[in-house]
PDB file of C-alpha atoms and ligand atoms in Angstrom:
ATOM      1  CA  UNK A   2      82.317  80.053  32.866  1.00 88.00           C
ATOM      2  CA  UNK A   3      86.011  80.762  33.286  1.00 96.00           C
ATOM      3  CA  UNK A   4      87.426  84.077  34.440  1.00 97.00           C
ATOM      4  CA  UNK A   5      88.492  85.214  30.944  1.00 98.00           C
ATOM      5  CA  UNK A   6      84.998  84.668  29.576  1.00 98.00           C
ATOM      6  CA  UNK A   7      83.337  86.431  32.495  1.00 98.00           C
ATOM      7  CA  UNK A   8      85.679  89.438  32.308  1.00 98.00           C
ATOM      8  CA  UNK A   9      85.166  89.734  28.563  1.00 98.00           C
ATOM      9  CA  UNK A  10      81.415  89.601  29.063  1.00 98.00           C
ATOM     10  CA  UNK A  11      81.578  92.340  31.743  1.00 98.00           C
ATOM     11  CA  UNK A  12      83.601  94.546  29.383  1.00 98.00           C
ATOM     12  CA  UNK A  13      81.144  93.913  26.595  1.00 98.00           C
ATOM     13  CA  UNK A  14      78.246  94.966  28.839  1.00 98.00           C
ATOM     14  CA  UNK A  15      80.007  98.059  30.221  1.00 98.00           C
ATOM     15  CA  UNK A  16      80.650  99.608  26.829  1.00 98.00           C
ATOM     16  CA  UNK A  17      76.946  99.528  25.941  1.00 98.00           C
ATOM     17  CA  UNK A  18      75.625 100.056  29.499  1.00 98.00           C
ATOM     18  CA  UNK A  19      72.817 102.564  30.089  1.00 98.00           C
ATOM     19  CA  UNK A  20      72.207 101.838  33.789  1.00 98.00           C
ATOM     20  CA  UNK A  21      73.018 105.378  34.933  1.00 98.00           C
ATOM     21  CA  UNK A  22      73.008 108.876  33.485  1.00 98.00           C
ATOM     22  CA  UNK A  23      76.778 108.866  32.900  1.00 98.00           C
ATOM     23  CA  UNK A  24      76.153 106.972  29.677  1.00 98.00           C
ATOM     24  CA  UNK A  25      74.679 110.127  28.105  1.00 98.00           C
ATOM     25  CA  UNK A  26      77.945 112.052  28.225  1.00 98.00           C
ATOM     26  CA  UNK A  27      80.546 109.305  27.957  1.00 98.00           C
ATOM     27  CA  UNK A  28      82.515 108.762  24.792  1.00 98.00           C
ATOM     28  CA  UNK A  29      83.868 105.346  25.752  1.00 98.00           C
ATOM     29  CA  UNK A  30      83.068 103.205  28.748  1.00 98.00           C
ATOM     30  CA  UNK A  31      86.211 102.057  30.570  1.00 99.00           C
ATOM     31  CA  UNK A  32      85.742  98.530  31.907  1.00 98.00           C
ATOM     32  CA  UNK A  33      89.310  98.146  33.173  1.00 98.00           C
ATOM     33  CA  UNK A  34      92.159  95.938  32.032  1.00 98.00           C
ATOM     34  CA  UNK A  35      94.644  93.339  33.138  1.00 98.00           C
ATOM     35  CA  UNK A  36      95.148  89.575  33.293  1.00 98.00           C
ATOM     36  CA  UNK A  37      92.276  87.202  34.060  1.00 98.00           C
ATOM     37  CA  UNK A  38      93.650  86.283  37.469  1.00 97.00           C
ATOM     38  CA  UNK A  39      95.799  88.622  39.516  1.00 98.00           C
ATOM     39  CA  UNK A  40      97.528  88.962  42.836  1.00 98.00           C
ATOM     40  CA  UNK A  41      96.895  92.706  42.969  1.00 98.00           C
ATOM     41  CA  UNK A  42      93.922  94.730  41.740  1.00 98.00           C
ATOM     42  CA  UNK A  43      93.773  98.549  41.729  1.00 99.00           C
ATOM     43  CA  UNK A  44      90.463 100.368  41.951  1.00 99.00           C
ATOM     44  CA  UNK A  45      90.352 104.067  41.110  1.00 98.00           C
ATOM     45  CA  UNK A  46      87.479 106.499  40.982  1.00 98.00           C
ATOM     46  CA  UNK A  47      86.326 106.987  37.424  1.00 98.00           C
ATOM     47  CA  UNK A  48      87.626 107.664  33.927  1.00 98.00           C
ATOM     48  CA  UNK A  49      88.992 111.140  33.224  1.00 98.00           C
ATOM     49  CA  UNK A  50      89.355 112.950  29.901  1.00 98.00           C
ATOM     50  CA  UNK A  51      91.895 110.651  28.221  1.00 98.00           C
ATOM     51  CA  UNK A  52      90.365 107.467  29.610  1.00 98.00           C
ATOM     52  CA  UNK A  53      87.014 108.519  28.136  1.00 98.00           C
ATOM     53  CA  UNK A  54      88.700 109.094  24.772  1.00 98.00           C
ATOM     54  CA  UNK A  55      90.612 105.809  24.727  1.00 98.00           C
ATOM     55  CA  UNK A  56      88.401 103.438  26.714  1.00 98.00           C
ATOM     56  CA  UNK A  57      91.379 102.463  28.900  1.00 98.00           C
ATOM     57  CA  UNK A  58      91.966 103.142  32.615  1.00 98.00           C
ATOM     58  CA  UNK A  59      94.678 105.453  33.970  1.00 98.00           C
ATOM     59  CA  UNK A  60      96.207 106.619  30.690  1.00 98.00           C
ATOM     60  CA  UNK A  61      96.408 110.359  31.549  1.00 97.00           C
ATOM     61  CA  UNK A  62      98.599 112.228  34.055  1.00 97.00           C
ATOM     62  CA  UNK A  63      97.366 110.208  37.036  1.00 98.00           C
ATOM     63  CA  UNK A  64      98.103 107.065  35.021  1.00 98.00           C
ATOM     64  CA  UNK A  65     101.663 108.187  34.398  1.00 98.00           C
ATOM     65  CA  UNK A  66     102.170 108.618  38.115  1.00 98.00           C
ATOM     66  CA  UNK A  67     100.525 105.244  38.761  1.00 98.00           C
ATOM     67  CA  UNK A  68     103.005 103.610  36.354  1.00 98.00           C
ATOM     68  CA  UNK A  69     105.915 105.170  38.253  1.00 98.00           C
ATOM     69  CA  UNK A  70     104.504 104.057  41.595  1.00 98.00           C
ATOM     70  CA  UNK A  71     103.946 100.517  40.292  1.00 98.00           C
ATOM     71  CA  UNK A  72     107.550 100.362  39.076  1.00 96.00           C
ATOM     72  CA  UNK A  73     108.806 101.451  42.496  1.00 93.00           C
ATOM     73  CA  UNK A  74     106.742  98.684  44.078  1.00 96.00           C
ATOM     74  CA  UNK A  75     108.327  96.189  41.663  1.00 96.00           C
ATOM     75  CA  UNK A  76     105.063  95.616  39.795  1.00 97.00           C
ATOM     76  CA  UNK A  77     104.422  95.771  36.065  1.00 97.00           C
ATOM     77  CA  UNK A  78     101.193  97.252  34.771  1.00 97.00           C
ATOM     78  CA  UNK A  79     100.667  94.079  32.718  1.00 98.00           C
ATOM     79  CA  UNK A  80     100.544  91.897  35.835  1.00 98.00           C
ATOM     80  CA  UNK A  81      97.894  93.859  37.754  1.00 98.00           C
ATOM     81  CA  UNK A  82      94.233  94.577  37.034  1.00 98.00           C
ATOM     82  CA  UNK A  83      93.249  98.258  36.974  1.00 99.00           C
ATOM     83  CA  UNK A  84      89.694  99.519  37.044  1.00 99.00           C
ATOM     84  CA  UNK A  85      87.408 102.122  38.641  1.00 98.00           C
ATOM     85  CA  UNK A  86      84.292 102.273  40.807  1.00 98.00           C
ATOM     86  CA  UNK A  87      82.423 103.967  37.957  1.00 98.00           C
ATOM     87  CA  UNK A  88      83.183 102.872  34.427  1.00 99.00           C
ATOM     88  CA  UNK A  89      82.057 106.026  32.609  1.00 99.00           C
ATOM     89  CA  UNK A  90      83.466 109.536  32.971  1.00 98.00           C
ATOM     90  CA  UNK A  91      81.657 111.905  35.304  1.00 98.00           C
ATOM     91  CA  UNK A  92      81.341 115.169  33.314  1.00 98.00           C
ATOM     92  CA  UNK A  93      84.125 117.615  34.102  1.00 96.00           C
ATOM     93  CA  UNK A  94      85.694 114.957  36.364  1.00 95.00           C
ATOM     94  CA  UNK A  95      83.185 115.698  39.109  1.00 97.00           C
ATOM     95  CA  UNK A  96      82.806 113.194  41.949  1.00 97.00           C
ATOM     96  CA  UNK A  97      80.611 110.196  41.151  1.00 98.00           C
ATOM     97  CA  UNK A  98      77.093 110.438  42.601  1.00 98.00           C
ATOM     98  CA  UNK A  99      75.697 107.822  44.984  1.00 98.00           C
ATOM     99  CA  UNK A 100      73.222 106.593  42.359  1.00 98.00           C
ATOM    100  CA  UNK A 101      76.025 106.219  39.796  1.00 98.00           C
ATOM    101  CA  UNK A 102      78.167 104.266  42.250  1.00 98.00           C
ATOM    102  CA  UNK A 103      75.213 102.047  43.085  1.00 98.00           C
ATOM    103  CA  UNK A 104      74.284 101.458  39.438  1.00 98.00           C
ATOM    104  CA  UNK A 105      77.850 100.537  38.494  1.00 98.00           C
ATOM    105  CA  UNK A 106      78.813  98.400  41.487  1.00 98.00           C
ATOM    106  CA  UNK A 107      77.643  95.070  40.059  1.00 98.00           C
ATOM    107  CA  UNK A 108      80.334  95.273  37.347  1.00 98.00           C
ATOM    108  CA  UNK A 109      83.074  95.810  39.896  1.00 98.00           C
ATOM    109  CA  UNK A 110      81.693  93.072  42.142  1.00 98.00           C
ATOM    110  CA  UNK A 111      81.675  90.638  39.214  1.00 98.00           C
ATOM    111  CA  UNK A 112      85.233  91.611  38.261  1.00 98.00           C
ATOM    112  CA  UNK A 113      86.467  90.991  41.813  1.00 98.00           C
ATOM    113  CA  UNK A 114      84.673  87.645  41.871  1.00 98.00           C
ATOM    114  CA  UNK A 115      86.274  86.585  38.584  1.00 98.00           C
ATOM    115  CA  UNK A 116      89.767  87.892  39.338  1.00 98.00           C
ATOM    116  CA  UNK A 117      89.977  86.641  42.940  1.00 97.00           C
ATOM    117  CA  UNK A 118      92.753  89.104  43.801  1.00 98.00           C
ATOM    118  CA  UNK A 119      94.764  88.530  46.951  1.00 98.00           C
ATOM    119  CA  UNK A 120      95.297  92.254  47.491  1.00 98.00           C
ATOM    120  CA  UNK A 121      92.957  95.094  46.491  1.00 98.00           C
ATOM    121  CA  UNK A 122      94.434  98.597  46.478  1.00 98.00           C
ATOM    122  CA  UNK A 123      91.819 101.320  46.629  1.00 98.00           C
ATOM    123  CA  UNK A 124      92.897 104.630  45.105  1.00 98.00           C
ATOM    124  CA  UNK A 125      90.986 107.536  46.599  1.00 98.00           C
ATOM    125  CA  UNK A 126      88.026 107.795  48.914  1.00 97.00           C
ATOM    126  CA  UNK A 127      85.281 106.454  46.672  1.00 98.00           C
ATOM    127  CA  UNK A 128      86.864 103.063  46.163  1.00 98.00           C
ATOM    128  CA  UNK A 129      87.982 102.990  49.804  1.00 98.00           C
ATOM    129  CA  UNK A 130      84.369 103.632  50.858  1.00 98.00           C
ATOM    130  CA  UNK A 131      83.247 100.471  49.067  1.00 98.00           C
ATOM    131  CA  UNK A 132      85.221  98.372  51.567  1.00 98.00           C
ATOM    132  CA  UNK A 133      85.566 100.719  54.551  1.00 97.00           C
ATOM    133  CA  UNK A 134      82.394 102.814  54.546  1.00 95.00           C
ATOM    134  CA  UNK A 135      83.229 105.026  57.528  1.00 94.00           C
ATOM    135  CA  UNK A 136      86.958 105.459  57.052  1.00 97.00           C
ATOM    136  CA  UNK A 137      88.654 108.793  56.440  1.00 97.00           C
ATOM    137  CA  UNK A 138      91.399 108.663  53.825  1.00 97.00           C
ATOM    138  CA  UNK A 139      93.722 110.995  55.765  1.00 96.00           C
ATOM    139  CA  UNK A 140      94.062 108.528  58.624  1.00 95.00           C
ATOM    140  CA  UNK A 141      93.331 105.257  56.818  1.00 98.00           C
ATOM    141  CA  UNK A 142      95.721 105.456  53.846  1.00 98.00           C
ATOM    142  CA  UNK A 143      98.498 102.915  54.116  1.00 98.00           C
ATOM    143  CA  UNK A 144      96.369 100.630  56.263  1.00 97.00           C
ATOM    144  CA  UNK A 145      95.188  97.178  55.297  1.00 97.00           C
ATOM    145  CA  UNK A 146      92.104  95.270  56.362  1.00 97.00           C
ATOM    146  CA  UNK A 147      90.794  91.855  55.384  1.00 97.00           C
ATOM    147  CA  UNK A 148      87.451  92.030  53.591  1.00 97.00           C
ATOM    148  CA  UNK A 149      85.893  88.793  52.292  1.00 95.00           C
ATOM    149  CA  UNK A 150      89.222  87.002  52.026  1.00 96.00           C
ATOM    150  CA  UNK A 151      91.034  89.876  50.318  1.00 98.00           C
ATOM    151  CA  UNK A 152      93.549  92.214  51.887  1.00 98.00           C
ATOM    152  CA  UNK A 153      92.265  95.711  51.085  1.00 98.00           C
ATOM    153  CA  UNK A 154      94.856  98.490  51.262  1.00 98.00           C
ATOM    154  CA  UNK A 155      93.621 102.084  51.155  1.00 98.00           C
ATOM    155  CA  UNK A 156      95.754 104.636  49.341  1.00 98.00           C
ATOM    156  CA  UNK A 157      95.399 108.216  48.186  1.00 98.00           C
ATOM    157  CA  UNK A 158      94.398 108.774  44.578  1.00 98.00           C
ATOM    158  CA  UNK A 159      97.399 109.585  42.335  1.00 98.00           C
ATOM    159  CA  UNK A 160      95.510 112.650  41.038  1.00 97.00           C
ATOM    160  CA  UNK A 161      95.337 113.950  44.622  1.00 97.00           C
ATOM    161  CA  UNK A 162      99.133 113.780  44.791  1.00 98.00           C
ATOM    162  CA  UNK A 163      99.355 115.745  41.541  1.00 97.00           C
ATOM    163  CA  UNK A 164      97.082 118.498  42.880  1.00 96.00           C
ATOM    164  CA  UNK A 165      98.432 118.522  46.435  1.00 97.00           C
ATOM    165  CA  UNK A 166     102.195 118.032  46.534  1.00 96.00           C
ATOM    166  CA  UNK A 167     102.200 117.264  50.264  1.00 97.00           C
ATOM    167  CA  UNK A 168     100.309 114.024  49.547  1.00 98.00           C
ATOM    168  CA  UNK A 169     102.889 112.655  47.157  1.00 98.00           C
ATOM    169  CA  UNK A 170     105.463 111.429  49.713  1.00 98.00           C
ATOM    170  CA  UNK A 171     102.668 109.697  51.624  1.00 98.00           C
ATOM    171  CA  UNK A 172     101.432 107.970  48.462  1.00 98.00           C
ATOM    172  CA  UNK A 173     104.982 106.943  47.581  1.00 98.00           C
ATOM    173  CA  UNK A 174     105.554 105.563  51.068  1.00 98.00           C
ATOM    174  CA  UNK A 175     102.308 103.560  50.903  1.00 98.00           C
ATOM    175  CA  UNK A 176     103.229 102.126  47.496  1.00 98.00           C
ATOM    176  CA  UNK A 177     106.697 101.240  48.737  1.00 97.00           C
ATOM    177  CA  UNK A 178     105.018  99.010  51.311  1.00 98.00           C
ATOM    178  CA  UNK A 179     103.026  97.060  48.707  1.00 98.00           C
ATOM    179  CA  UNK A 180     105.534  94.160  48.479  1.00 98.00           C
ATOM    180  CA  UNK A 181     105.241  93.832  52.259  1.00 97.00           C
ATOM    181  CA  UNK A 182     101.428  93.802  52.074  1.00 98.00           C
ATOM    182  CA  UNK A 183     101.516  91.147  49.338  1.00 98.00           C
ATOM    183  CA  UNK A 184     103.847  88.986  51.425  1.00 97.00           C
ATOM    184  CA  UNK A 185     101.654  89.420  54.475  1.00 96.00           C
ATOM    185  CA  UNK A 186      98.518  88.583  52.487  1.00 97.00           C
ATOM    186  CA  UNK A 187     100.102  85.384  51.152  1.00 96.00           C
ATOM    187  CA  UNK A 188     101.179  84.363  54.636  1.00 96.00           C
ATOM    188  CA  UNK A 189      97.841  85.126  56.291  1.00 92.00           C
ATOM    189  CA  UNK A 190      95.382  84.143  53.563  1.00 92.00           C
ATOM    190  CA  UNK A 191      94.628  80.815  55.243  1.00 93.00           C
ATOM    191  CA  UNK A 192      93.389  82.724  58.289  1.00 94.00           C
ATOM    192  CA  UNK A 193      90.930  84.772  56.260  1.00 93.00           C
ATOM    193  CA  UNK A 194      89.740  82.622  53.397  1.00 84.00           C
ATOM    194  CA  UNK A 195      87.878  80.080  55.488  1.00 66.00           C
ATOM    195  CA  UNK A 196      90.332  77.433  54.299  1.00 50.00           C
ATOM    196  CA  UNK A 197      91.491  76.692  57.805  1.00 43.00           C
ATOM    197  CA  UNK A 198      88.046  76.651  59.284  1.00 45.00           C
ATOM    198  CA  UNK A 199      87.437  73.080  60.302  1.00 49.00           C
ATOM    199  CA  UNK A 200      84.018  71.745  59.464  1.00 47.00           C
ATOM    200  CA  UNK A 201      82.006  70.959  62.553  1.00 48.00           C
ATOM    201  CA  UNK A 202      82.801  67.488  63.867  1.00 47.00           C
ATOM    202  CA  UNK A 203      80.370  65.000  62.406  1.00 43.00           C
ATOM    203  CA  UNK A 204      78.111  63.539  65.013  1.00 43.00           C
ATOM    204  CA  UNK A 205      78.801  59.952  65.900  1.00 42.00           C
ATOM    205  CA  UNK A 206      75.450  58.840  64.705  1.00 43.00           C
ATOM    206  CA  UNK A 207      74.348  56.417  62.037  1.00 44.00           C
ATOM    207  CA  UNK A 208      72.041  57.922  59.435  1.00 44.00           C
ATOM    208  CA  UNK A 209      68.504  56.589  59.838  1.00 43.00           C
ATOM    209  CA  UNK A 210      68.120  53.324  57.949  1.00 42.00           C
ATOM    210  CA  UNK A 211      66.441  53.248  54.530  1.00 41.00           C
ATOM    211  CA  UNK A 212      66.874  56.951  54.097  1.00 39.00           C
ATOM    212  CA  UNK A 213      69.567  57.835  51.590  1.00 34.00           C
ATOM    213  CA  UNK A 214      71.849  60.645  52.796  1.00 35.00           C
ATOM    214  CA  UNK A 215      71.620  63.395  50.268  1.00 35.00           C
ATOM    215  CA  UNK A 216      73.619  66.534  49.849  1.00 35.00           C
ATOM    216  CA  UNK A 217      71.577  69.480  48.859  1.00 31.00           C
ATOM    217  CA  UNK A 218      73.493  71.711  46.474  1.00 31.00           C
ATOM    218  CA  UNK A 219      70.987  74.507  46.116  1.00 27.00           C
TER     219      UNK A 219
HETATM  220  N1  LIG B 306      91.458 108.609  37.586  1.00 54.52           N
HETATM  221  C1  LIG B 306      90.754 107.518  37.948  1.00 54.52           C
HETATM  222  O1  LIG B 306      90.238 107.411  39.041  1.00 54.52           O
HETATM  223  N2  LIG B 306      90.650 106.545  37.081  1.00 54.52           N
HETATM  224  C2  LIG B 306      91.190 106.570  35.871  1.00 54.52           C
HETATM  225  O2  LIG B 306      91.018 105.612  35.140  1.00 54.52           O
HETATM  226  C3  LIG B 306      91.928 107.707  35.523  1.00 54.52           C
HETATM  227  C4  LIG B 306      92.049 108.721  36.395  1.00 54.52           C
HETATM  228 FE1  LIG B 307      76.664 101.785  33.257  1.00 54.52          FE
HETATM  229 FE2  LIG B 307      78.536 102.194  35.103  1.00 54.52          FE
HETATM  230 FE3  LIG B 307      78.602 103.561  32.818  1.00 54.52          FE
HETATM  231 FE4  LIG B 307      76.716 104.091  34.612  1.00 54.52          FE
HETATM  232  S1  LIG B 307      78.931 104.364  34.879  1.00 54.52           S
HETATM  233  S2  LIG B 307      76.404 103.838  32.412  1.00 54.52           S
HETATM  234  S3  LIG B 307      76.317 102.023  35.467  1.00 54.52           S
HETATM  235  S4  LIG B 307      78.866 101.329  33.068  1.00 54.52           S
END
């Protein structure tokens, strides 16, 4: 299956999903949106009020700020994929619960697998925790680590910058460095994707006669 088909299938499943209790109170599931292959993927926390109404990610106040930050980083919303760690709105915008995160993670995993982003930007502590379980956002934001062949950059959540003005300059500074992270990821991908890992030298040995050499695929 190609990436477009897989992503469409994930979206189709999310909007009817009943794997956790968030489905009781949601209006619309929010699978996420963007092209079928991307250089950069953004992962937020969960849909808020407007996202739940419209079924689209980051369309409220935090989304407006995200659009501004993207523009400053020279990125268009249409060229990145935007989604969340939980696809349905936690009531009253409360934090997602561990069981909700666990129930929803297979959708995000499948999206990452299909999109094969070079850079993943985590927005807020819940998406950061998926890749850096013990990190603290206050000292990890703006830092990048390679996880499974993707450069993961932790950033504050735009909503945090709206509630706490002191965070905004830090978020802006981290976004301003995105072009640099993308460049670095492109330059260093070969070191982290396994592409440069040489296969072990074949042994200088003839295969035993009369026994066909077979490759096992499974
Ligand atoms: N906040 C999020 O984390 N995600 C959205 O989609 C909107 C607001
Ligand atoms: Fe399903 Fe995720 Fe929505 Fe829970 S939050 S109902 S796991 S799509």
